[in-house]
Amino acid sequence: MGIGSMSYIIDRRQNAKKKSTVNRQRFLKRYKKHIKEAVEDAVNSRSITNIDQGGSVTIPRRDISEPIFHHGPGGKTKRVFPGNKEFIVGDEFQRPSGGGGGGGSGDGSASNQGEGMDDFTFQISQEEFLDFMFDGLELPYLVKKQLKNTTQFETRRAGFTNSGAPEKIHIVRSLRSAQARRVALSGKERREIRELEQEIETLNSRLPDTEAEQQILCLQEKIEALQARIKRIPWIDDFDIKYNNTIRVPVPSSKAVMFCVMDVSGSMTQSIKDIAKRFFVLLYLFLKRNYKQIEVVFVRHHTHAKEVDEQEFFYSRETGGTIVSSALKLTGEILEERYPAGDWNIYVAQASDGDNWDGDSNICGDLLQSKILPNVQYFSYVEITTGPHQNLWVEYEKVHSSWNDSFAMHQITDASEIYPVFRKLFEKKTEGAA
Amino acid sequence: MKKEPISTGAEWTFELIQRYDAEISRIADSYGLDTYPNQIEIITSEQMMDAYSSVGMPLNYNHWSFGKQFVETEQNYKRGRMGLAYEIVINSDPCISYLMEENTMTMQALVIAHACYGHNSFFKGNYLFRTWTDATAIIDYLLFAKNYIRKCEERHGAAEVEEILDSCHALMNYGVNRYQRPQPLTAAEERERQQAREEYIQRHVNELWNTIPQKEEDASHKEIHFPAEPEENILYFVEKNAPLLESWQREIIRIVRKVSQYFYPQKQTQVMNEGWACFWHYTLLHGLYDEGLVNDGFMMEFLHSHSSVVYQPPFDSPYFSGINPYTLGYNMMNDIRRICEHPTAEDRDWFPEIAGSDWNETLHDAMRNYKDESFILQFLSPALIRELKLFTIMDDAERPTLGVSSIHDELGYQQIREDLAAQYNLGNREPNIQVYNVNVRGDRALTLRHYVHSGQPLADDGEEVLRHLHRLWGFDVHLESVLPDGTVTSAIHCPVLQKDMIEQM
């Protein structure tokens, strides 16, 4: 190219970033199964507090490699190397084990592509982690409830109007508009005053002169008359007054409240509590992710029920007997007091080892059917036990048969089941009662 | 007549890039470097990773494998296991080079010299690129391909398109004509003719398969081979002859093999191309220094970077991962200049035609008319073999040990030259597999032949590749490995069991 040729220099930094997003999504989709497994492992093995961080996913090379025709080990091959130190022709030595570099030697399945059989490991973001974790899950019937709940309104500002209640007067705007009006209405008078003042000025230069003096006095009178006229213009008028305008906007409600009810009685061992904790943590994360406004109420009970904060719910230690109905009673009371069913999507999740005082279980059934189930979207119960079902389970089965759509129950025997059960309880339901 | 340095700080600006480019261009011109016009694009590291993962192209069709590449690149980069390339340069007219915004001014100047004048002139001058690629059309063609594949995805579903692409990618290395010049890629023509082609191919395929099945008696003289000569371009053969493919599927096969063909020269000239670019960035930046346009600080930074690029770890170093093409190429280019300018008696003996000749002319001649294999065979000198202390290891699977077959001594020079050249012969590196026969009048089975080279068998995942070929071909596929004497040593089949079952029945 000649000297005159110019290179074009282009700043592309503002151009589309993330061109690879589509390809990355396709990659993740293709290996969905692997990623889900990794996510489930993480959910089961991680401690509660860092469960929702991103994670690393490992896929065996074998599953991810793109096959091509290439030479396998065997035959006669030569390879040139740099940096000879003391080798002379005819030197012999053992094949290096482990393969890879040795020009076709090595273990049978090693690939040509340099990486050997290392697994393919990569990070997924927190966002993606949670997407996979909650893939396909949905709190039941939320959509329907949302439609019903659009009765909620929110007040938003929407400019200014000329009418309204006195407490909505916008003072600055009102005064500004009054001033504008005054200026506009007095324009003619003020112009005349200016002209008269100019005349006085020229007359002043002729002083002392009696005729001029006369004229000045006359002009000054005229000016005073005009100023009086200006003063008669009202300082503020009705139509100067501006009011803040507000309108009511319907807001689709995604308000939900989640009741976590847990047995902390003596029969609940530490490992059972751990499992319960995990179950609730999953639920909590799920809710936080899916709803704009979420309230969570923690109710723990032994023989008495108590509303506690999150910290106390998971970590404080108390022991005692078990009266499950105490917790259901408290839940019902809180519902009635603070969460009218018309305004809230209500979900209750209960975890227990299923142990209960004899005679309390049928009270539980009654409470559930009369006070709770009519108001809630969904009630899920997990019984965490390795043994046979306890009396509460039997009672709840009766409830389940008549509240099929809004009542779900499941048994968890060990930690690895938490996630599958969680999924089962909250998987998307396409049909059912609202 | 020393001039003022163009700049002294690390910061770059667009004005400075323009000035450096103008000065480098002027010096390049004085050496007669002939380039396409340059289009220099400043991008972020993230965009660099994007470009990286779609085989360095500014635009490409979508496929999960590029996403995998991206994920891997990103991972390595974040862990600090890998620096990003300072530049990517595309064989197009105008020649597009990407510069990363994170680079210092010195690095930008280095990249401009390396890519915009080094690689660029190589693309324009080397015979393989001139023969096999059409720099003016590639960007348009990729745009056509991207849009075409997107439309296919809309019409036939992403999953179905992905299957075809997966299969094509598995056979991509066998989608090139190695000896026969292909049709040039022209995107405008491509679009116009695509419709006509669809109809034509379908008719051609129909004719081929319309042959009415012959009676038993004809089977005796069924020596007809189709294809008449073995076909090396497997994807081409499938595109033209697979019985059941729809025309959009044939077009996708065509796209993949066109892209493969476009990259074919790059695979064969890596040592030369990098060597040429390194030689020229070194020479051009020293030109700037000699005129006083850059200061000592600039040169220190540049030389630091240059020497790490052309560093060759010895075979026993933990950093060793094969022969560094930058080292080999750069040293050979330098060596040619040395042989021209200051030949020794040994050089005059080995290189009578070039010893003492005009170095720039000789170097340009080498750049234009060779590929890695022939370049090494022609120009690797005893002096350089000694300097790099090259030696050959012979690995014979039938012997329990490895043996040193040549070292950098009088007896070894010629052999090492040949051994190293052979290492860059694509024909040796990739198994030689060709379409051998189609059972046109019978079960339509496709038979490939692997012509075994020095006893090297196919790796295990050959069966998986065969499954991909089976998906494209639609009927049974066989692959026979054949020794030079014509005996078939082994064979794999897809589907694996079905054939055996039929034989037993």
PDB file of N, CA and C in Angstrom, chain B residues 403-458:
ATOM      1  N   GLY B 403      13.120 -44.083  21.620  1.00  0.00           N
ATOM      2  CA  GLY B 403      14.525 -43.961  21.251  1.00  0.00           C
ATOM      3  C   GLY B 403      14.826 -42.600  20.651  1.00  0.00           C
ATOM      4  N   VAL B 404      16.040 -42.111  20.889  1.00  0.00           N
ATOM      5  CA  VAL B 404      16.487 -40.875  20.256  1.00  0.00           C
ATOM      6  C   VAL B 404      17.010 -41.258  18.873  1.00  0.00           C
ATOM      7  N   SER B 405      16.368 -40.721  17.813  1.00  0.00           N
ATOM      8  CA  SER B 405      16.773 -41.141  16.474  1.00  0.00           C
ATOM      9  C   SER B 405      17.688 -40.136  15.789  1.00  0.00           C
ATOM     10  N   SER B 406      17.605 -38.869  16.153  1.00  0.00           N
ATOM     11  CA  SER B 406      18.510 -37.870  15.574  1.00  0.00           C
ATOM     12  C   SER B 406      18.752 -36.781  16.595  1.00  0.00           C
ATOM     13  N   ILE B 407      19.964 -36.184  16.543  1.00  0.00           N
ATOM     14  CA  ILE B 407      20.221 -34.996  17.354  1.00  0.00           C
ATOM     15  C   ILE B 407      20.857 -33.942  16.460  1.00  0.00           C
ATOM     16  N   HIS B 408      21.169 -32.791  17.080  1.00  0.00           N
ATOM     17  CA  HIS B 408      21.663 -31.647  16.307  1.00  0.00           C
ATOM     18  C   HIS B 408      23.152 -31.828  15.972  1.00  0.00           C
ATOM     19  N   ASP B 409      23.452 -32.829  15.169  1.00  0.00           N
ATOM     20  CA  ASP B 409      24.836 -32.988  14.715  1.00  0.00           C
ATOM     21  C   ASP B 409      24.846 -33.206  13.213  1.00  0.00           C
ATOM     22  N   GLU B 410      26.015 -33.278  12.684  1.00  0.00           N
ATOM     23  CA  GLU B 410      26.210 -33.390  11.238  1.00  0.00           C
ATOM     24  C   GLU B 410      25.297 -34.452  10.604  1.00  0.00           C
ATOM     25  N   LEU B 411      25.188 -35.593  11.299  1.00  0.00           N
ATOM     26  CA  LEU B 411      24.387 -36.694  10.759  1.00  0.00           C
ATOM     27  C   LEU B 411      22.895 -36.410  10.853  1.00  0.00           C
ATOM     28  N   GLY B 412      22.549 -35.568  11.811  1.00  0.00           N
ATOM     29  CA  GLY B 412      21.125 -35.398  12.118  1.00  0.00           C
ATOM     30  C   GLY B 412      20.434 -34.262  11.388  1.00  0.00           C
ATOM     31  N   TYR B 413      21.187 -33.268  10.905  1.00  0.00           N
ATOM     32  CA  TYR B 413      20.554 -32.058  10.371  1.00  0.00           C
ATOM     33  C   TYR B 413      19.449 -32.355   9.367  1.00  0.00           C
ATOM     34  N   GLN B 414      19.801 -33.119   8.330  1.00  0.00           N
ATOM     35  CA  GLN B 414      18.829 -33.346   7.271  1.00  0.00           C
ATOM     36  C   GLN B 414      17.612 -34.114   7.794  1.00  0.00           C
ATOM     37  N   GLN B 415      17.885 -35.100   8.679  1.00  0.00           N
ATOM     38  CA  GLN B 415      16.796 -35.923   9.188  1.00  0.00           C
ATOM     39  C   GLN B 415      15.856 -35.103  10.068  1.00  0.00           C
ATOM     40  N   ILE B 416      16.444 -34.261  10.915  1.00  0.00           N
ATOM     41  CA  ILE B 416      15.602 -33.436  11.798  1.00  0.00           C
ATOM     42  C   ILE B 416      14.749 -32.486  10.974  1.00  0.00           C
ATOM     43  N   ARG B 417      15.349 -31.940   9.958  1.00  0.00           N
ATOM     44  CA  ARG B 417      14.605 -31.087   9.042  1.00  0.00           C
ATOM     45  C   ARG B 417      13.385 -31.829   8.489  1.00  0.00           C
ATOM     46  N   GLU B 418      13.607 -33.041   8.028  1.00  0.00           N
ATOM     47  CA  GLU B 418      12.505 -33.808   7.455  1.00  0.00           C
ATOM     48  C   GLU B 418      11.478 -34.193   8.509  1.00  0.00           C
ATOM     49  N   ASP B 419      11.992 -34.582   9.689  1.00  0.00           N
ATOM     50  CA  ASP B 419      11.065 -34.972  10.762  1.00  0.00           C
ATOM     51  C   ASP B 419      10.168 -33.811  11.165  1.00  0.00           C
ATOM     52  N   LEU B 420      10.792 -32.645  11.304  1.00  0.00           N
ATOM     53  CA  LEU B 420      10.020 -31.482  11.746  1.00  0.00           C
ATOM     54  C   LEU B 420       9.030 -31.058  10.652  1.00  0.00           C
ATOM     55  N   ALA B 421       9.495 -31.083   9.424  1.00  0.00           N
ATOM     56  CA  ALA B 421       8.603 -30.730   8.310  1.00  0.00           C
ATOM     57  C   ALA B 421       7.405 -31.673   8.288  1.00  0.00           C
ATOM     58  N   ALA B 422       7.664 -32.959   8.493  1.00  0.00           N
ATOM     59  CA  ALA B 422       6.580 -33.947   8.464  1.00  0.00           C
ATOM     60  C   ALA B 422       5.569 -33.671   9.569  1.00  0.00           C
ATOM     61  N   GLN B 423       6.067 -33.124  10.667  1.00  0.00           N
ATOM     62  CA  GLN B 423       5.196 -32.821  11.793  1.00  0.00           C
ATOM     63  C   GLN B 423       4.157 -31.763  11.413  1.00  0.00           C
ATOM     64  N   TYR B 424       4.500 -30.929  10.423  1.00  0.00           N
ATOM     65  CA  TYR B 424       3.572 -29.880   9.998  1.00  0.00           C
ATOM     66  C   TYR B 424       2.799 -30.263   8.751  1.00  0.00           C
ATOM     67  N   ASN B 425       2.954 -31.492   8.332  1.00  0.00           N
ATOM     68  CA  ASN B 425       2.188 -31.973   7.188  1.00  0.00           C
ATOM     69  C   ASN B 425       0.814 -32.412   7.676  1.00  0.00           C
ATOM     70  N   LEU B 426      -0.206 -31.649   7.272  1.00  0.00           N
ATOM     71  CA  LEU B 426      -1.564 -31.974   7.740  1.00  0.00           C
ATOM     72  C   LEU B 426      -1.947 -33.394   7.373  1.00  0.00           C
ATOM     73  N   GLY B 427      -1.434 -33.842   6.258  1.00  0.00           N
ATOM     74  CA  GLY B 427      -1.724 -35.199   5.811  1.00  0.00           C
ATOM     75  C   GLY B 427      -1.237 -36.249   6.794  1.00  0.00           C
ATOM     76  N   ASN B 428      -0.164 -35.924   7.526  1.00  0.00           N
ATOM     77  CA  ASN B 428       0.308 -36.854   8.556  1.00  0.00           C
ATOM     78  C   ASN B 428      -0.433 -36.667   9.864  1.00  0.00           C
ATOM     79  N   ARG B 429      -0.748 -35.406  10.134  1.00  0.00           N
ATOM     80  CA  ARG B 429      -1.345 -35.108  11.439  1.00  0.00           C
ATOM     81  C   ARG B 429      -2.758 -35.639  11.544  1.00  0.00           C
ATOM     82  N   GLU B 430      -3.533 -35.486  10.465  1.00  0.00           N
ATOM     83  CA  GLU B 430      -4.910 -35.961  10.489  1.00  0.00           C
ATOM     84  C   GLU B 430      -4.975 -37.272   9.722  1.00  0.00           C
ATOM     85  N   PRO B 431      -5.719 -38.230  10.243  1.00  0.00           N
ATOM     86  CA  PRO B 431      -5.844 -39.496   9.513  1.00  0.00           C
ATOM     87  C   PRO B 431      -6.380 -39.235   8.102  1.00  0.00           C
ATOM     88  N   ASN B 432      -5.835 -39.948   7.166  1.00  0.00           N
ATOM     89  CA  ASN B 432      -6.272 -39.799   5.778  1.00  0.00           C
ATOM     90  C   ASN B 432      -7.500 -40.677   5.536  1.00  0.00           C
ATOM     91  N   ILE B 433      -8.659 -40.032   5.531  1.00  0.00           N
ATOM     92  CA  ILE B 433      -9.915 -40.777   5.398  1.00  0.00           C
ATOM     93  C   ILE B 433     -10.674 -40.236   4.193  1.00  0.00           C
ATOM     94  N   GLN B 434     -11.115 -41.121   3.318  1.00  0.00           N
ATOM     95  CA  GLN B 434     -11.787 -40.681   2.103  1.00  0.00           C
ATOM     96  C   GLN B 434     -13.030 -41.526   1.840  1.00  0.00           C
ATOM     97  N   VAL B 435     -13.932 -40.962   1.059  1.00  0.00           N
ATOM     98  CA  VAL B 435     -15.106 -41.732   0.650  1.00  0.00           C
ATOM     99  C   VAL B 435     -14.650 -42.748  -0.391  1.00  0.00           C
ATOM    100  N   TYR B 436     -14.915 -44.020  -0.131  1.00  0.00           N
ATOM    101  CA  TYR B 436     -14.406 -45.065  -1.003  1.00  0.00           C
ATOM    102  C   TYR B 436     -15.495 -45.589  -1.944  1.00  0.00           C
ATOM    103  N   ASN B 437     -16.647 -45.869  -1.381  1.00  0.00           N
ATOM    104  CA  ASN B 437     -17.672 -46.452  -2.230  1.00  0.00           C
ATOM    105  C   ASN B 437     -19.063 -46.272  -1.618  1.00  0.00           C
ATOM    106  N   VAL B 438     -20.042 -46.223  -2.513  1.00  0.00           N
ATOM    107  CA  VAL B 438     -21.433 -46.255  -2.077  1.00  0.00           C
ATOM    108  C   VAL B 438     -22.102 -47.420  -2.776  1.00  0.00           C
ATOM    109  N   ASN B 439     -22.834 -48.181  -2.007  1.00  0.00           N
ATOM    110  CA  ASN B 439     -23.556 -49.305  -2.596  1.00  0.00           C
ATOM    111  C   ASN B 439     -24.837 -48.763  -3.224  1.00  0.00           C
ATOM    112  N   VAL B 440     -24.657 -48.204  -4.453  1.00  0.00           N
ATOM    113  CA  VAL B 440     -25.738 -47.452  -5.077  1.00  0.00           C
ATOM    114  C   VAL B 440     -26.965 -48.319  -5.333  1.00  0.00           C
ATOM    115  N   ARG B 441     -26.741 -49.548  -5.732  1.00  0.00           N
ATOM    116  CA  ARG B 441     -27.887 -50.368  -6.129  1.00  0.00           C
ATOM    117  C   ARG B 441     -28.372 -51.287  -5.027  1.00  0.00           C
ATOM    118  N   GLY B 442     -27.694 -51.257  -3.901  1.00  0.00           N
ATOM    119  CA  GLY B 442     -28.104 -52.142  -2.813  1.00  0.00           C
ATOM    120  C   GLY B 442     -28.650 -51.359  -1.648  1.00  0.00           C
ATOM    121  N   ASP B 443     -27.967 -51.513  -0.500  1.00  0.00           N
ATOM    122  CA  ASP B 443     -28.506 -50.906   0.725  1.00  0.00           C
ATOM    123  C   ASP B 443     -28.089 -49.447   0.891  1.00  0.00           C
ATOM    124  N   ARG B 444     -27.463 -48.874  -0.132  1.00  0.00           N
ATOM    125  CA  ARG B 444     -27.059 -47.470  -0.107  1.00  0.00           C
ATOM    126  C   ARG B 444     -26.001 -47.183   0.954  1.00  0.00           C
ATOM    127  N   ALA B 445     -25.356 -48.227   1.439  1.00  0.00           N
ATOM    128  CA  ALA B 445     -24.366 -48.028   2.489  1.00  0.00           C
ATOM    129  C   ALA B 445     -23.177 -47.242   1.938  1.00  0.00           C
ATOM    130  N   LEU B 446     -22.599 -46.403   2.807  1.00  0.00           N
ATOM    131  CA  LEU B 446     -21.457 -45.572   2.448  1.00  0.00           C
ATOM    132  C   LEU B 446     -20.213 -46.169   3.103  1.00  0.00           C
ATOM    133  N   THR B 447     -19.178 -46.402   2.315  1.00  0.00           N
ATOM    134  CA  THR B 447     -17.945 -46.951   2.876  1.00  0.00           C
ATOM    135  C   THR B 447     -16.821 -45.930   2.765  1.00  0.00           C
ATOM    136  N   LEU B 448     -16.205 -45.643   3.928  1.00  0.00           N
ATOM    137  CA  LEU B 448     -15.036 -44.767   3.944  1.00  0.00           C
ATOM    138  C   LEU B 448     -13.802 -45.633   4.095  1.00  0.00           C
ATOM    139  N   ARG B 449     -12.674 -45.114   3.618  1.00  0.00           N
ATOM    140  CA  ARG B 449     -11.430 -45.820   3.860  1.00  0.00           C
ATOM    141  C   ARG B 449     -10.440 -44.929   4.563  1.00  0.00           C
ATOM    142  N   HIS B 450      -9.837 -45.500   5.601  1.00  0.00           N
ATOM    143  CA  HIS B 450      -8.780 -44.812   6.322  1.00  0.00           C
ATOM    144  C   HIS B 450      -7.470 -45.407   5.835  1.00  0.00           C
ATOM    145  N   TYR B 451      -6.674 -44.619   5.129  1.00  0.00           N
ATOM    146  CA  TYR B 451      -5.402 -45.102   4.616  1.00  0.00           C
ATOM    147  C   TYR B 451      -4.357 -44.934   5.722  1.00  0.00           C
ATOM    148  N   VAL B 452      -4.000 -46.055   6.350  1.00  0.00           N
ATOM    149  CA  VAL B 452      -3.179 -46.022   7.568  1.00  0.00           C
ATOM    150  C   VAL B 452      -1.787 -45.488   7.265  1.00  0.00           C
ATOM    151  N   HIS B 453      -1.347 -44.536   8.092  1.00  0.00           N
ATOM    152  CA  HIS B 453      -0.049 -43.918   7.927  1.00  0.00           C
ATOM    153  C   HIS B 453       0.857 -44.353   9.079  1.00  0.00           C
ATOM    154  N   SER B 454       1.989 -44.896   8.782  1.00  0.00           N
ATOM    155  CA  SER B 454       2.956 -45.475   9.734  1.00  0.00           C
ATOM    156  C   SER B 454       2.293 -46.206  10.896  1.00  0.00           C
ATOM    157  N   GLY B 455       1.315 -47.005  10.555  1.00  0.00           N
ATOM    158  CA  GLY B 455       0.737 -47.908  11.548  1.00  0.00           C
ATOM    159  C   GLY B 455      -0.134 -47.250  12.597  1.00  0.00           C
ATOM    160  N   GLN B 456      -0.430 -45.957  12.425  1.00  0.00           N
ATOM    161  CA  GLN B 456      -1.204 -45.294  13.474  1.00  0.00           C
ATOM    162  C   GLN B 456      -2.688 -45.596  13.311  1.00  0.00           C
ATOM    163  N   PRO B 457      -3.298 -46.173  14.346  1.00  0.00           N
ATOM    164  CA  PRO B 457      -4.731 -46.478  14.268  1.00  0.00           C
ATOM    165  C   PRO B 457      -5.577 -45.237  14.536  1.00  0.00           C
ATOM    166  N   LEU B 458      -6.871 -45.363  14.309  1.00  0.00           N
ATOM    167  CA  LEU B 458      -7.787 -44.271  14.662  1.00  0.00           C
ATOM    168  C   LEU B 458      -8.029 -44.283  16.158  1.00  0.00           C
TER     169      LEU B 458
END
